[in-house]
Short mmCIF file of C-alpha atoms and ligand atoms in Angstrom, two decimals:
data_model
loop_
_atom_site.label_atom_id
_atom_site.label_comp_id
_atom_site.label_asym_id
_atom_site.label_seq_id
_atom_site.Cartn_x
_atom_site.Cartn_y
_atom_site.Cartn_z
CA UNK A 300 -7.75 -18.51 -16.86
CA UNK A 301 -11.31 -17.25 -16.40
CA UNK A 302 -12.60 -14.29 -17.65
CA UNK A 303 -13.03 -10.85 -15.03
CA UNK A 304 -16.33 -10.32 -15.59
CA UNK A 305 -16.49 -8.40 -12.29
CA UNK A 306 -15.38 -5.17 -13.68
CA UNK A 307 -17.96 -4.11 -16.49
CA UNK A 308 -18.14 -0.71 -16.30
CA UNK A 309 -22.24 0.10 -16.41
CA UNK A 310 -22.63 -2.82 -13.72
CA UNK A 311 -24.70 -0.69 -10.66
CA UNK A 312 -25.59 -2.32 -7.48
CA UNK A 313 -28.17 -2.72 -5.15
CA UNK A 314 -26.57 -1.15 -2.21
CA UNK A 315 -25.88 2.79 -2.57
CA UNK A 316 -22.71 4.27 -3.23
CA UNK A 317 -21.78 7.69 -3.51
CA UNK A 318 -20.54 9.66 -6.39
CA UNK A 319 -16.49 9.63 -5.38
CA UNK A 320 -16.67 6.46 -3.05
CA UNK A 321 -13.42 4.21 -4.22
CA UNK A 322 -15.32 1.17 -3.65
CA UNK A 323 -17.83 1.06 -6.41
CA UNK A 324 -19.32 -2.21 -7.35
CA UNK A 325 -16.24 -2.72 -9.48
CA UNK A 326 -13.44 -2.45 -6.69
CA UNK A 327 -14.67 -5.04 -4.55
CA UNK A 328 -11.16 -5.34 -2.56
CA UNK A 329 -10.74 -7.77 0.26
CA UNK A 330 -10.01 -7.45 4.15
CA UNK A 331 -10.69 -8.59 7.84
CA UNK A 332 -12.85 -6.68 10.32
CA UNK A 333 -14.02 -7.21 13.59
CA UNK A 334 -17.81 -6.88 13.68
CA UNK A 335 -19.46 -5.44 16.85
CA UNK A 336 -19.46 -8.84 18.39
CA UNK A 337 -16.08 -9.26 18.05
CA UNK A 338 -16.56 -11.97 15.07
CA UNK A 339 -13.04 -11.25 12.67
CA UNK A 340 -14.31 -12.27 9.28
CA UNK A 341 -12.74 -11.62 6.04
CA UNK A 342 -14.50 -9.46 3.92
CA UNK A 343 -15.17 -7.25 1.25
CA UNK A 344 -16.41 -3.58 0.72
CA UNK A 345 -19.27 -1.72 -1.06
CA UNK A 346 -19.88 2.21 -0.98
CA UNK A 347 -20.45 2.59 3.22
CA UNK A 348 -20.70 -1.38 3.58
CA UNK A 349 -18.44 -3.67 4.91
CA UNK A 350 -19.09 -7.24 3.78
CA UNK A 351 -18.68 -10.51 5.63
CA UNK A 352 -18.06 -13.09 3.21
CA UNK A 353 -17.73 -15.84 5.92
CA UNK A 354 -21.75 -15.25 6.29
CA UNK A 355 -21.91 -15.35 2.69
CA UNK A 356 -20.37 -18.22 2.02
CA UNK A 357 -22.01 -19.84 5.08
CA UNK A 358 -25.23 -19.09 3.54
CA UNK A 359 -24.33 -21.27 0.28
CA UNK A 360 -23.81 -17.70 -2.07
CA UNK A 361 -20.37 -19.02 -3.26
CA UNK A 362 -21.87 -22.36 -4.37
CA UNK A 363 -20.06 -24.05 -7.73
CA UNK A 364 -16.83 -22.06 -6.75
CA UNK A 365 -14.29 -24.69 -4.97
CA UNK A 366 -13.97 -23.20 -1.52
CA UNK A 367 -13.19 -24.89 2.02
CA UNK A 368 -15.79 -24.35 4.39
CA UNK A 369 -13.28 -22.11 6.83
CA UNK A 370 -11.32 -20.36 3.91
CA UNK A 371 -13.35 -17.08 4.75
CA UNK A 372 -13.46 -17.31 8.75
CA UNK A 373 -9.77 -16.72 9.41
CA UNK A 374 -8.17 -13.15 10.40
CA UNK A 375 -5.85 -13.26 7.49
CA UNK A 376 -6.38 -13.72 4.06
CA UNK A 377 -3.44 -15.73 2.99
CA UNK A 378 -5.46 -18.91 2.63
CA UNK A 379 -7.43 -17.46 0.60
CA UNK A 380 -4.60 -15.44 -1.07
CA UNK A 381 -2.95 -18.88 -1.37
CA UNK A 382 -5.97 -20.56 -2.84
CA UNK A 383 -4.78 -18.85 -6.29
CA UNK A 384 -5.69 -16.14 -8.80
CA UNK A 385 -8.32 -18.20 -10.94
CA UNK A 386 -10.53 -18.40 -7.44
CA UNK A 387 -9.72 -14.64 -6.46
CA UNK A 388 -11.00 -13.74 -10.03
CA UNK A 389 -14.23 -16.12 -9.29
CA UNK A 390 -14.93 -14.76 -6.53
CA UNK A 391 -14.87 -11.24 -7.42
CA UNK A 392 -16.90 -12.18 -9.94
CA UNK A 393 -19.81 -14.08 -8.02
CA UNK A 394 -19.85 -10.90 -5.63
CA UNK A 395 -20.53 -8.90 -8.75
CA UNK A 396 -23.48 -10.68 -9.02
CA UNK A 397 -24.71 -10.71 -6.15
CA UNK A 398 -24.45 -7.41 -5.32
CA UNK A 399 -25.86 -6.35 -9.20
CA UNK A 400 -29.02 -4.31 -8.96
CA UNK A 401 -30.73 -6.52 -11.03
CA UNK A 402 -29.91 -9.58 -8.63
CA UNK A 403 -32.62 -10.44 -6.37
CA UNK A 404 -31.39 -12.91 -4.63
CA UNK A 405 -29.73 -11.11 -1.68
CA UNK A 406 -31.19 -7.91 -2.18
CA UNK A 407 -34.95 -9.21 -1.56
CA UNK A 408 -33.71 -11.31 1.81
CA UNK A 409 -33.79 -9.06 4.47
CA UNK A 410 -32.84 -11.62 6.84
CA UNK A 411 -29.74 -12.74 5.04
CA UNK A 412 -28.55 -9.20 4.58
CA UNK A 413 -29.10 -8.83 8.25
CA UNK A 414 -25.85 -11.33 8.62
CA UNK A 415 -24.17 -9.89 5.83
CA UNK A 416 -23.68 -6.13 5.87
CA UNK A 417 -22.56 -3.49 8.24
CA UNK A 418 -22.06 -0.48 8.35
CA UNK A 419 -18.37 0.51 7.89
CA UNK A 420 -18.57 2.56 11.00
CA UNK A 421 -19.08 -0.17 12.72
CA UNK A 422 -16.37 -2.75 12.36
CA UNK A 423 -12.83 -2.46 12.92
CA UNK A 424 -10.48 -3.10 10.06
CA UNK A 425 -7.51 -5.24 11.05
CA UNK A 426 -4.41 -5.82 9.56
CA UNK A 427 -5.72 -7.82 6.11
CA UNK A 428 -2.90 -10.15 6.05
CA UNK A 429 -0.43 -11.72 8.16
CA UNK A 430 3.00 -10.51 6.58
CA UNK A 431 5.70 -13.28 6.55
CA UNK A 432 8.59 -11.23 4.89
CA UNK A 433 8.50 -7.33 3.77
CA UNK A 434 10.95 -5.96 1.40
CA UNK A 435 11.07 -2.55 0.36
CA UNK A 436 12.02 -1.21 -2.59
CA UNK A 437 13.75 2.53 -4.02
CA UNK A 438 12.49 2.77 -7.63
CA UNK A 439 11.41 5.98 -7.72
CA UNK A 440 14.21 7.50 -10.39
CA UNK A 441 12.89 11.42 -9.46
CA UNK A 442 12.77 10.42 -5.32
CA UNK A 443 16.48 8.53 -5.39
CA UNK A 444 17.79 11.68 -7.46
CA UNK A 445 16.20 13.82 -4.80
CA UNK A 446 18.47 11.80 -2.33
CA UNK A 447 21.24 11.31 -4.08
CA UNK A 448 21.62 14.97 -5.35
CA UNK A 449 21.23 16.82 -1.34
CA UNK A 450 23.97 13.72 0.28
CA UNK A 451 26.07 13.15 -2.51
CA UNK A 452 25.67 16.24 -4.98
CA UNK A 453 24.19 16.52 -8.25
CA UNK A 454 26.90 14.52 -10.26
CA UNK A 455 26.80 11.56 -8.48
CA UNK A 456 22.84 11.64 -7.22
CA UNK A 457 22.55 7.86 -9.28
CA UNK A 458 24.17 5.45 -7.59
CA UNK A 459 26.41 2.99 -10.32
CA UNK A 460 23.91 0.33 -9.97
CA UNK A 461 20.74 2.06 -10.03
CA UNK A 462 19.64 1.92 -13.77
CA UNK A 463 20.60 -1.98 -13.25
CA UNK A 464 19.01 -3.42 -10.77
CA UNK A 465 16.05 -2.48 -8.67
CA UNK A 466 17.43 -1.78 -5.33
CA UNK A 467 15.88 -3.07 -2.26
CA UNK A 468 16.56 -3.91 1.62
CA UNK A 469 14.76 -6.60 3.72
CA UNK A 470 12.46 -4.68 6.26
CA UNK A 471 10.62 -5.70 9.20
CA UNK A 472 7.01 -7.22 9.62
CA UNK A 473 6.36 -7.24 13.04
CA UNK A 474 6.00 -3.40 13.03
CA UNK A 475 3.07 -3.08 10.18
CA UNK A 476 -0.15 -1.76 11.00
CA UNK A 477 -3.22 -1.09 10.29
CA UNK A 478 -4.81 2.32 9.22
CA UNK A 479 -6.24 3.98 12.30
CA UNK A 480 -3.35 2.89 14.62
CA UNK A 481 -1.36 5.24 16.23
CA UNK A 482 2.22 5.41 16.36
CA UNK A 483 5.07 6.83 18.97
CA UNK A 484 8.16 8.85 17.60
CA UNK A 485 11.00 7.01 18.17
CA UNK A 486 14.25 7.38 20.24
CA UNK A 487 17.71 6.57 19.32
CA UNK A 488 20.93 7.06 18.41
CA UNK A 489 22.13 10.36 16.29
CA UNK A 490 24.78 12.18 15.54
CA UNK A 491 24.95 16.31 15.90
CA UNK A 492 26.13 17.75 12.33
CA UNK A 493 29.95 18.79 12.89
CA UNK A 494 30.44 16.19 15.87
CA UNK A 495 31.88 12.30 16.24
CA UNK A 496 29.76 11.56 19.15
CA UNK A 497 26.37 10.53 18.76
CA UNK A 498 23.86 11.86 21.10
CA UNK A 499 20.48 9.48 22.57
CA UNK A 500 17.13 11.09 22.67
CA UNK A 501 13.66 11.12 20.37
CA UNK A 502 14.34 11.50 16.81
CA UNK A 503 14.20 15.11 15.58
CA UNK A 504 13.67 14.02 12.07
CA UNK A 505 10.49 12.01 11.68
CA UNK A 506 9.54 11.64 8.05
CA UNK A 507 6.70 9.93 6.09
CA UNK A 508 7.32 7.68 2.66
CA UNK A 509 4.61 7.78 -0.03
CA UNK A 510 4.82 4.50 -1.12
CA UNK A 511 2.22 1.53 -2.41
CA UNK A 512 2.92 -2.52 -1.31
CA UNK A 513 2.00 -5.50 -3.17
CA UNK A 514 1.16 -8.46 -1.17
CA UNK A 515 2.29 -11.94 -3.31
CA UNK A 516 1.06 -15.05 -3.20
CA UNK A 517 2.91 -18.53 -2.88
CA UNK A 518 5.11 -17.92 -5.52
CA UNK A 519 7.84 -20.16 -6.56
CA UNK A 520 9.90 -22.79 -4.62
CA UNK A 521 13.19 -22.17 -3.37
CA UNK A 522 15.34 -21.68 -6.15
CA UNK A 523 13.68 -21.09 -9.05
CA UNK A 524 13.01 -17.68 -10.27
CA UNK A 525 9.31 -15.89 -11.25
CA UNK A 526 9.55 -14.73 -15.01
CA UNK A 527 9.15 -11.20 -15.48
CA UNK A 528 6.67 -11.41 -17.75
CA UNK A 529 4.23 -14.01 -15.37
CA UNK A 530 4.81 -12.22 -12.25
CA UNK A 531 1.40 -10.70 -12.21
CA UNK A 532 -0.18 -13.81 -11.39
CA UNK A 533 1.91 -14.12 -7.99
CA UNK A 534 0.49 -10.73 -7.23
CA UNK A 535 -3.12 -10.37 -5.17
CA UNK A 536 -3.38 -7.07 -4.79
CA UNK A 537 -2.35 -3.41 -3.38
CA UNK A 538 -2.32 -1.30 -0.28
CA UNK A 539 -1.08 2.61 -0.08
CA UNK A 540 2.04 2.18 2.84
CA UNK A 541 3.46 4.89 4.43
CA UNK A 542 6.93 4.01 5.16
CA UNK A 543 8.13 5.98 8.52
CA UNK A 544 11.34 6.78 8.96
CA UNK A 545 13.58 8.72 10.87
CA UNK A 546 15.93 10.68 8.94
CA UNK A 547 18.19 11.72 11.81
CA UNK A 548 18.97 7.82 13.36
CA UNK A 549 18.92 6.59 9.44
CA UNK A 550 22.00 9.21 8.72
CA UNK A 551 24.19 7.81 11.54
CA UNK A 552 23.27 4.03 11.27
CA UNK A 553 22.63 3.81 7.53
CA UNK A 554 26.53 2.53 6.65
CA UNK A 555 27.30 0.20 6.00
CA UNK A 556 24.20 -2.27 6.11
CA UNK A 557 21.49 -0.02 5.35
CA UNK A 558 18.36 1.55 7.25
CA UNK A 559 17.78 -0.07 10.69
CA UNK A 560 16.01 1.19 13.47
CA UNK A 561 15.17 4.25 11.53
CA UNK A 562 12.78 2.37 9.18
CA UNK A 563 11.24 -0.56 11.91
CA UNK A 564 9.74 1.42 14.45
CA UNK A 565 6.24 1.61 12.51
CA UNK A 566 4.97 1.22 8.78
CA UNK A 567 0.86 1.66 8.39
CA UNK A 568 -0.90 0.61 5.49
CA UNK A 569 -4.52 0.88 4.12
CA UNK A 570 -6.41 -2.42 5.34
CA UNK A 571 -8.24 -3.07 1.86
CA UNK A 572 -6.34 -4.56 -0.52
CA UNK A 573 -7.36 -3.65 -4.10
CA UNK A 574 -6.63 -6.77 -6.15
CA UNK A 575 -4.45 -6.13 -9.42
CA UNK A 576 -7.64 -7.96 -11.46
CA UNK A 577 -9.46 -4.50 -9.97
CA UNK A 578 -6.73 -2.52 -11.45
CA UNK A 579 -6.99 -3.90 -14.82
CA UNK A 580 -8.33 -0.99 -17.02
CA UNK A 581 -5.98 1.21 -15.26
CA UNK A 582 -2.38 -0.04 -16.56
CA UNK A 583 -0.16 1.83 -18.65
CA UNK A 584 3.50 1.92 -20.27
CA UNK A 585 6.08 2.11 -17.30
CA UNK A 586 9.17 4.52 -18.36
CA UNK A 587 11.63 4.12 -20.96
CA UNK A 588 14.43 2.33 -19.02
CA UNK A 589 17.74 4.62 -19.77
CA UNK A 590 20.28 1.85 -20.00
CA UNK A 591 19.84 -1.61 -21.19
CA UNK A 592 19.06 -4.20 -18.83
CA UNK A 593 19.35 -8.00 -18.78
CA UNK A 594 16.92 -9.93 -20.47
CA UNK A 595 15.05 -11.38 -16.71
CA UNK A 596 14.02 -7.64 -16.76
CA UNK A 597 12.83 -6.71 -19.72
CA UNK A 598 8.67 -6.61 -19.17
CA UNK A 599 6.81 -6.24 -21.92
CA UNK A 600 3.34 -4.96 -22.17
CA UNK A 601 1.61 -2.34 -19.73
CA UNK A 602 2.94 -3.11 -16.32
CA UNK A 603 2.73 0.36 -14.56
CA UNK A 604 -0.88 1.23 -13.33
CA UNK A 605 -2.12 5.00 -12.99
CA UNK A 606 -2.73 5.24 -9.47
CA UNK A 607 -3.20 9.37 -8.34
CA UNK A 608 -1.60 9.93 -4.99
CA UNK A 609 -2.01 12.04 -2.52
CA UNK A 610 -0.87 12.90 1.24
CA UNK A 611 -2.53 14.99 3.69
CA UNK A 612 -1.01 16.48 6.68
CA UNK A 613 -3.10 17.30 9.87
CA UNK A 614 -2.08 18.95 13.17
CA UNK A 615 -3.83 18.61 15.96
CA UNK A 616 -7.35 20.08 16.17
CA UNK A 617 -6.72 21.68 12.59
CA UNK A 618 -8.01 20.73 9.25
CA UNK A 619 -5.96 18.03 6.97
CA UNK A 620 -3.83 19.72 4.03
CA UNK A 621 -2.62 17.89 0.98
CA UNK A 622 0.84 18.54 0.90
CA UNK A 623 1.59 16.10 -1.97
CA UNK A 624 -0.19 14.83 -5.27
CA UNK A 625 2.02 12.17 -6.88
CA UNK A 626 1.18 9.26 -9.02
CA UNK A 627 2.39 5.27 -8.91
CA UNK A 628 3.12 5.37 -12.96
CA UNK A 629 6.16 7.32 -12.53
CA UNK A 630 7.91 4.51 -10.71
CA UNK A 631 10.94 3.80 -12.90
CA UNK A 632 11.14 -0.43 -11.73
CA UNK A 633 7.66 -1.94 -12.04
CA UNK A 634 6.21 -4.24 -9.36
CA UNK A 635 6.87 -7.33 -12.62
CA UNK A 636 10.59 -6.30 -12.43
CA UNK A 637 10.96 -5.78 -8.82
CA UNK A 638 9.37 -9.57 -8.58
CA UNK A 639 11.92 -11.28 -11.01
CA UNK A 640 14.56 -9.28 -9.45
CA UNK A 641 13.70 -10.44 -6.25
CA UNK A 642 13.47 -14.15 -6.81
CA UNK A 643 16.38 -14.71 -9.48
CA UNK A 644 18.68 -16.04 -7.14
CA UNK A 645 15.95 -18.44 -6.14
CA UNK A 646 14.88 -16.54 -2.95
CA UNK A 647 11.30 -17.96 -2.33
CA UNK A 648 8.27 -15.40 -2.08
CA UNK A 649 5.58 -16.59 0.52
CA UNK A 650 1.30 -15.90 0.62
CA UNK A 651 1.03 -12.35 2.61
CA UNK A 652 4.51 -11.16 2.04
CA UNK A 653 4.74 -7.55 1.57
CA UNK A 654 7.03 -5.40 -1.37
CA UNK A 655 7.09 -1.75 -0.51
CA UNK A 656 7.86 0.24 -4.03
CA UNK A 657 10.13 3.05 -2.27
CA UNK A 658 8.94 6.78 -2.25
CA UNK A 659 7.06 7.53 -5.05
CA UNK A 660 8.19 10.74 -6.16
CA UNK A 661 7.08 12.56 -9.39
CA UNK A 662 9.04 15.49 -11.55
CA UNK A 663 7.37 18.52 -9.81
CA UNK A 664 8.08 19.37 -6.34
CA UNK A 665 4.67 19.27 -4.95
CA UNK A 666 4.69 15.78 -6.53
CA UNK A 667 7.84 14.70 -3.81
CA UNK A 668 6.83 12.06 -1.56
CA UNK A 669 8.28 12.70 1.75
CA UNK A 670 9.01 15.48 3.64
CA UNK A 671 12.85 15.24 3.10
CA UNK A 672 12.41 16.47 -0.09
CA UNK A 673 9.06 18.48 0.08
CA UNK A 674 11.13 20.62 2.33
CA UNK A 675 14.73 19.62 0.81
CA UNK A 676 16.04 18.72 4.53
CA UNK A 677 14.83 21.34 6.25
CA UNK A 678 15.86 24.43 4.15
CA UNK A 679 11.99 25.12 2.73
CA UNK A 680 10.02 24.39 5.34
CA UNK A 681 6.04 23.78 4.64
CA UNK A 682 3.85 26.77 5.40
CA UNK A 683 0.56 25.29 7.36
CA UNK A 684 -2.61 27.25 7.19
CA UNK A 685 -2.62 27.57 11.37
CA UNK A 686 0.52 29.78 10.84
CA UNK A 687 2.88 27.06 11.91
CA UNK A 688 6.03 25.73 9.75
CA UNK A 689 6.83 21.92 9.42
CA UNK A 690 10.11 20.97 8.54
CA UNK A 691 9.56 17.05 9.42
CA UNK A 692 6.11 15.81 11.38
CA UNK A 693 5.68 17.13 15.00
CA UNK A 694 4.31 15.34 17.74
CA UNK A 695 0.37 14.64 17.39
CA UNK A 696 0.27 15.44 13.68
CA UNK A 697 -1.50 12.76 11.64
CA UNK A 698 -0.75 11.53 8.15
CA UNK A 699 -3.12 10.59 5.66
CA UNK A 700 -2.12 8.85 2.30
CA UNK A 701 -5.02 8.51 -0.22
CA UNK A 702 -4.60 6.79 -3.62
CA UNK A 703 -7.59 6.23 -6.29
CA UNK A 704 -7.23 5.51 -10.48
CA UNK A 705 -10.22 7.44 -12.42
CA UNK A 706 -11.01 6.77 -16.43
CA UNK A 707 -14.21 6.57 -17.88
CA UNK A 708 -16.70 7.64 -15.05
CA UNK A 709 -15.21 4.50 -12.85
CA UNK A 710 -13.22 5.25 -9.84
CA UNK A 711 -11.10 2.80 -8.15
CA UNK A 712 -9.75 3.84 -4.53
CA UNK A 713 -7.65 2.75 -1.72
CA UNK A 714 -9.63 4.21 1.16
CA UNK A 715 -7.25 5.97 3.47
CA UNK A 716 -4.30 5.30 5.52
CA UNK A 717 -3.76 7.26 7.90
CA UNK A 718 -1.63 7.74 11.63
CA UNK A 719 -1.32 9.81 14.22
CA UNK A 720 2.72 10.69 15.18
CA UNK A 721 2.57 10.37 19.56
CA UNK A 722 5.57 12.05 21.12
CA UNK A 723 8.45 9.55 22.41
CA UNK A 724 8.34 7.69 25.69
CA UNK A 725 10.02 9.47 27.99
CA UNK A 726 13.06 6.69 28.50
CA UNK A 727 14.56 7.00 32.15
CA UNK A 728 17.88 5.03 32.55
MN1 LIG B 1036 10.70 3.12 2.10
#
């Protein structure tokens, strides 16, 4: 495997970037915009500027690295996600270079950068990939205790199986978006506490899930399993994903077949996708696991990665508020283990498939990644600085999830995802 040469820490480039921008030189993530001509090209980011890497490539600045001509004119990226981790890491690096302050090449040609860069105002980000299969995950210990303990009690928060296997559901794909995109609350099916008939209307209880999503590549064919300990090279890259849900329709449907239409109505996610090669300097030790487990689990090495979290809450015509700080480390099931558990039955994992981690809740209450347990069902409600109260998210408020990793002067973000909760259609019948 090649060397990442693209993240050396005292590499500057030519193009400005401020202080706290998450795309330094040494982020370089990849997505697909729509330029003001309506060109979608896949691209990358630097500070304020979107890159098209179609033009680049066009213009022979990917020469020596074994590309097809179209592999960067598409509006997804799994192609190129498919095309492997040894030419993700090669091209990171060759951007690197171009883009160092010492390079020339680009820099010098204004006529060149003229079909390269925009400004990120002025393209539209677009779903990055196109998502085959999304599974989401619960392997937050703290956020399933959180659960467990306010529907079950404190005795039996931990489900049997919990410390065994990470737990997961199959989700829906049609129903992720983009950052930016806004969403409608949903209607359905509930059921009045103390009754046994369920009443139709819009969902009362409209939550958000801090969560993160891994996007794979062609993994392994059907039947045979990824190893725990090689699953990182079947994994591209990250997104922040908030996981909507209605708490209300997910209480009466939930049983026995897990969440339905509480979970598919919308899912959002940050269009860059920060590759794991990005994330590199940022790993650490994932939690001690509390009960033995079998030996397909058992990663070794740093396979957690200190990612700060943080979700901001904004009414209508008010300013944003962080409600939550949280971090990805405390996730009890790493993405490695989640992988081998996923596949050792032989299920097949597919370029552009999605894993959703579950909400990523930390040991602190402000640290709790939905409002469920920021407000413990309802009983604490949050205290906005309009005055108002939330208990769950009210028409027209939007959500904002931000994630970034920080060590040694070098910040790594995520960029923002963010929605805006519409009320329901009004459904006449
Ligand atoms: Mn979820």
């Amino acid at each position: 495997m090649i060397k990442i040469t693209a993240n050396d820490p005292h590499r500057k480039s030519w193009l400005d970037v401020a202080d706290d921008s998450d795309f330094p030189i040494q982020n370089l993530p990849f997505g697909v915009f729509l330029t003001a001509d309506d060109i979608v090209t896949i691209g990358t980011r630097i500070g304020d500027y979107a890159i098209d890497l179609a033009a680049l490539h066009q213009l022979g600045y990917f020469e020596g690295i074994n590309l097809t001509d179209d592999i960067f004119l598409q509006d997804t990226l799994n192609d190129f996600i498919s095309s492997g981790r040894k030419t993700w890491r090669a091209v990171r690096n060759r951007l690197a270079e171009i883009f160092d302050e010492n390079n020339s090449e680009l820099r010098d040609n204004q006529e060149h950068r003229k079909n390269i860069l925009f400004n990120i105002d002025q393209v539209e980000m677009q779903l990055p990939v196109q998502i085959g299969d999304y599974t989401d995950f619960y392997s937050s210990k703290e956020h399933a205790t959180n659960v467990g303990t306010m529907f079950r009690g404190k005795e039996n928060a931990l489900m049997p199986n919990w410390l065994h296997i990470p737990v997961g559901y199959h989700g829906r794909s049609s129903s992720i978006i983009p950052s930016g995109i806004n969403i409608r609350r949903p209607n359905g099916q509930t059921i009045p506490d103390g009754s046994d008939t369920p009443v139709f209307g819009p969902s009362k209880q409209v939550d958000f899930e801090l969560e993160m999503a891994f996007i794979t590549t062609d993994g392994n064919a059907l039947g045979e399993p990824i190893p725990v300990n090689e699953a990182e090279d079947y994994i591209f890259g990250l997104v922040l994903f908030n996981d909507w849900s209605a708490r209300d329709i997910q209480r009466w449907e939930y049983v026995p077949l897990g969440p339905f239409l509480a979970k598919n109505f919308a899912s959002t996610i940050s269009p860059w996708i920060v590759t794991l090669d990005a994330l590199q300097s940022f790993k650490v030790e994932s939690p001690k696991m509390e009960k033995p487990v079998f030996p397909y689990l058992q990663s070794t090495g740093k396979k957690s990665y200190d990612i700060h979290l943080e979700v901001y809450l904004q009414p209508e015509n008010a300013e944003a508020q962080k409600i939550c700080s949280s971090n990805f480390k405390y996730m009890y099931w790493n993405m490695s283990q989640q992988l081998a558990h996923h596949t050792i039955n032989g299920c097949n994992v597919n370029s552009g498939d999605m894993m959703g981690s579950g909400t990523i809740s930390g040991p602190t209450p402000d640290s709790y990644g939905s409002m469920l347990e920021l407000t413990w069902r309802g009983q604490n409600p949050l205290k906005m600085n309009d005055g108002s109260e939330r208990k769950f998210i009210n028409d027209n408020d939007s959500v904002i999830m931000k994630g970034y990793c920080k060590k040694d002067g070098i910040r790594i973000g995520f960029g923002e995802c963010k929605s805006k909760l519409l009320p329901a259609l009004d459904l006449k019948f």
